Amino acid sequence: MARLKLGVLISGRGSNLKALIEACAAADYPAEIALVIANKPSAAGLDYARNAGIATSVIEHRAFPERAGFDAALDAELRKHHVGLVCLAGFMRLLTEGFCTAWHDRLINIHPSLLPAFPGIDVQQRAIDAGVRFSGCTVHFVRAAMDDGPIIIQSAVPVLPEDDADRLAARILEAEHVCYPLAVRWFAEGRLTVAGNRVQLRGARTQPKTSFSPAAG
Ligand code: GRF
């Protein structure tokens, strides 16, 4: 069967892109990366794509006086490569309502908190400051509001007493690299249904009822 074509949008480091590239290398993975777009030529993640022989494109947001023009250029490039699912992976631009509507339920994002807690930036420090016992990551369908939309998967990680933002970020990132390829796989397999704010996963396994942080002594 034809593999789902992904368009991955990045702004920086690209470790989630790398996780997707590695997942796509498996013969039985139902998706492939058709194109990586960065909004900055300096995005380090572009090298992961180049080294893997994946098409890359740099579309600099600064070249466009208005967001709609930038988003139209993204849209045209994605369509040129016959992309079926757009994956935001550390893409630091808000997309217009028009773009989100055009790619409705074919546009997903990964965020390093348990949304709807801590949308936006500096989320690990904010989680530590709030004293939460768990944080984690979320993969969700994108709606026009920032870090908003139906949730596909979340992974919870404990926030430990000795954590600073970097240590917590590293723990969350490990979970991200598992969650994003999994969410893409489920989408590509046609197992996700969106109803209002809720996403149903066909064939989901039952899971442990609860976990504790800190663990009971
Ligand atoms: C990740 O933490 C992701 O959740 C957030 O931005 C970061 C991107 O990291 N949206 P990378 O570029 O994938 O390494």
XYZ file of C-alpha atoms and ligand atoms in Angstrom:
231
model
C 0.000 0.000 0.000
C 1.188 3.541 -0.728
C 2.773 5.204 2.275
C 1.292 8.432 3.620
C 3.374 11.443 2.577
C 4.425 13.698 5.432
C 5.450 17.330 5.312
C 7.460 18.236 8.423
C 7.785 21.897 9.439
C 10.695 22.884 11.675
C 12.375 25.994 13.030
C 15.377 24.609 14.920
C 17.108 21.562 16.364
C 14.902 18.926 14.730
C 15.130 16.053 17.200
C 11.475 15.178 16.586
C 12.138 15.270 12.851
C 15.005 12.835 13.477
C 12.649 10.528 15.397
C 10.230 10.589 12.462
C 13.029 9.928 9.955
C 14.125 6.923 12.013
C 10.563 5.613 12.245
C 10.075 5.994 8.485
C 13.210 3.921 7.869
C 11.345 0.794 9.002
C 9.912 -1.098 6.041
C 6.557 -1.618 7.767
C 6.066 2.029 8.807
C 3.030 3.395 6.946
C 4.401 6.899 6.238
C 7.355 8.562 4.540
C 8.665 12.120 4.695
C 8.123 13.827 1.355
C 9.390 17.238 2.387
C 10.898 19.197 5.270
C 10.281 22.937 5.377
C 12.135 25.344 7.656
C 11.285 28.984 8.159
C 14.965 29.763 8.816
C 17.994 28.672 6.786
C 19.881 28.145 10.066
C 17.489 25.451 11.346
C 19.896 22.703 12.394
C 17.303 20.010 11.737
C 17.623 20.586 7.988
C 20.817 18.518 8.127
C 18.932 15.444 9.342
C 16.708 15.708 6.278
C 19.580 16.344 3.862
C 21.574 13.421 5.248
C 18.557 11.181 4.771
C 18.091 12.352 1.171
C 14.772 14.057 1.933
C 13.681 17.131 -0.046
C 14.078 20.355 1.923
C 12.786 23.824 1.408
C 13.527 27.042 3.275
C 10.661 29.529 3.272
C 11.692 32.520 5.314
C 8.770 34.103 7.132
C 10.626 37.417 7.145
C 10.324 37.582 3.360
C 6.552 37.986 3.682
C 4.960 41.191 4.970
C 1.862 39.269 6.082
C 1.288 35.877 7.641
C -1.230 34.925 4.942
C 1.437 35.202 2.237
C 3.874 33.040 4.193
C 1.211 30.426 4.849
C 0.186 30.411 1.174
C 3.800 29.690 0.228
C 3.908 26.811 2.756
C 0.636 25.489 1.396
C 1.825 25.574 -2.214
C 5.046 23.745 -1.379
C 3.223 21.064 0.619
C 0.750 20.487 -2.209
C 3.541 20.346 -4.790
C 4.928 17.379 -2.854
C 1.488 15.731 -2.489
C 1.642 15.858 1.301
C -1.198 14.092 3.133
C -0.273 15.027 6.710
C 1.576 18.094 7.969
C 3.628 17.591 11.142
C 4.758 20.637 13.095
C 7.967 19.708 14.885
C 9.309 22.677 16.786
C 7.857 25.080 14.223
C 7.824 28.443 15.959
C 5.237 30.288 13.838
C 1.527 30.620 14.457
C -0.423 29.495 11.403
C -3.364 31.475 10.033
C -6.937 30.349 10.389
C -7.046 29.867 6.593
C -4.116 27.443 6.662
C -5.554 25.551 9.645
C -8.891 25.234 7.858
C -7.287 24.081 4.603
C -5.413 21.354 6.496
C -8.167 20.617 9.013
C -7.493 17.265 10.723
C -4.442 16.778 8.467
C -2.196 19.030 10.555
C -0.660 17.909 13.868
C 1.702 19.391 16.439
C 3.826 18.171 19.329
C 4.054 20.222 22.491
C 6.173 19.600 25.622
C 3.441 19.760 28.268
C 0.226 18.020 29.146
C -2.113 20.381 27.304
C -4.240 22.302 28.001
C -1.811 23.008 30.860
C 1.083 25.244 29.864
C 0.554 26.242 26.244
C 3.133 28.616 24.739
C 6.815 28.841 25.640
C 9.053 28.231 28.702
C 6.710 25.428 29.572
C 9.142 23.299 31.582
C 10.070 26.151 33.938
C 6.408 27.074 34.266
C 5.551 23.459 35.141
C 8.303 23.396 37.803
C 7.197 26.754 39.207
C 3.595 25.561 39.381
C 4.704 22.557 41.464
C 2.963 19.982 39.283
C 3.986 16.364 39.951
C 3.605 15.285 36.333
C 4.313 16.992 33.061
C 4.821 15.391 29.669
C 4.028 15.879 26.038
C 0.998 16.099 23.800
C 0.447 15.378 20.110
C -2.713 17.079 18.878
C -4.577 18.119 15.770
C -4.000 21.828 15.190
C -6.649 24.510 15.475
C -5.989 28.197 14.892
C -5.481 29.086 18.577
C -1.985 28.424 19.910
C -1.361 24.834 21.131
C -5.058 24.082 20.793
C -6.893 21.163 19.215
C -8.078 17.585 19.714
C -5.514 15.467 21.580
C -4.203 12.293 19.922
C -1.724 11.069 22.540
C -0.115 12.276 25.735
C 2.760 10.842 27.722
C 3.173 11.783 31.376
C 6.598 12.021 33.005
C 7.256 12.820 36.667
C 8.604 16.195 37.696
C 11.391 15.390 40.172
C 12.530 17.510 43.118
C 15.991 18.095 41.630
C 14.661 19.104 38.191
C 15.597 22.287 36.423
C 14.030 23.189 33.090
C 16.752 21.406 31.085
C 16.503 18.141 32.985
C 12.736 18.125 32.738
C 12.900 19.040 29.035
C 15.255 16.119 28.360
C 12.908 13.672 30.110
C 9.924 15.004 28.186
C 11.833 14.941 24.884
C 12.469 11.214 25.271
C 8.714 10.732 25.524
C 8.147 13.034 22.528
C 10.340 10.865 20.338
C 8.114 7.887 21.094
C 4.782 9.701 20.886
C 5.201 11.531 17.580
C 6.005 8.504 15.407
C 3.191 6.613 17.148
C 0.623 9.340 16.477
C 1.683 9.529 12.824
C 1.429 5.748 12.520
C -2.113 5.757 13.920
C -3.121 8.555 11.540
C -1.589 6.764 8.556
C -3.362 3.545 9.500
C -6.679 5.402 9.498
C -7.310 4.569 13.160
C -8.078 8.114 14.380
C -11.532 9.669 14.396
C -12.122 13.235 15.543
C -15.445 14.095 17.185
C -15.527 17.604 18.603
C -12.579 17.893 20.975
C -12.086 14.172 21.342
C -10.040 11.800 19.242
C -10.897 8.132 19.212
C -8.197 5.547 18.536
C -9.579 2.377 17.003
C -8.183 -0.752 18.647
C -6.666 1.041 21.645
C -5.387 -1.290 24.352
C -6.565 -1.028 27.952
C -4.037 0.644 30.203
C -3.111 0.899 33.888
C -5.695 2.873 35.811
C -3.358 5.293 37.529
C 0.195 6.266 38.403
C 1.538 8.290 41.310
C 4.143 11.012 41.544
C 5.861 11.014 43.976
C 5.500 7.254 44.305
C 3.819 6.218 47.550
C 6.470 5.500 50.244
C 9.922 20.109 21.237
O 9.992 20.127 22.638
C 8.500 20.201 20.762
O 7.588 19.600 21.623
C 8.263 21.701 20.751
O 9.475 22.251 20.312
C 10.541 21.362 20.623
C 11.213 21.051 19.335
O 12.363 20.255 19.511
N 7.134 22.059 19.928
P 13.064 19.616 18.253
O 13.375 20.752 17.285
O 12.126 18.607 17.654
O 14.308 18.980 18.799
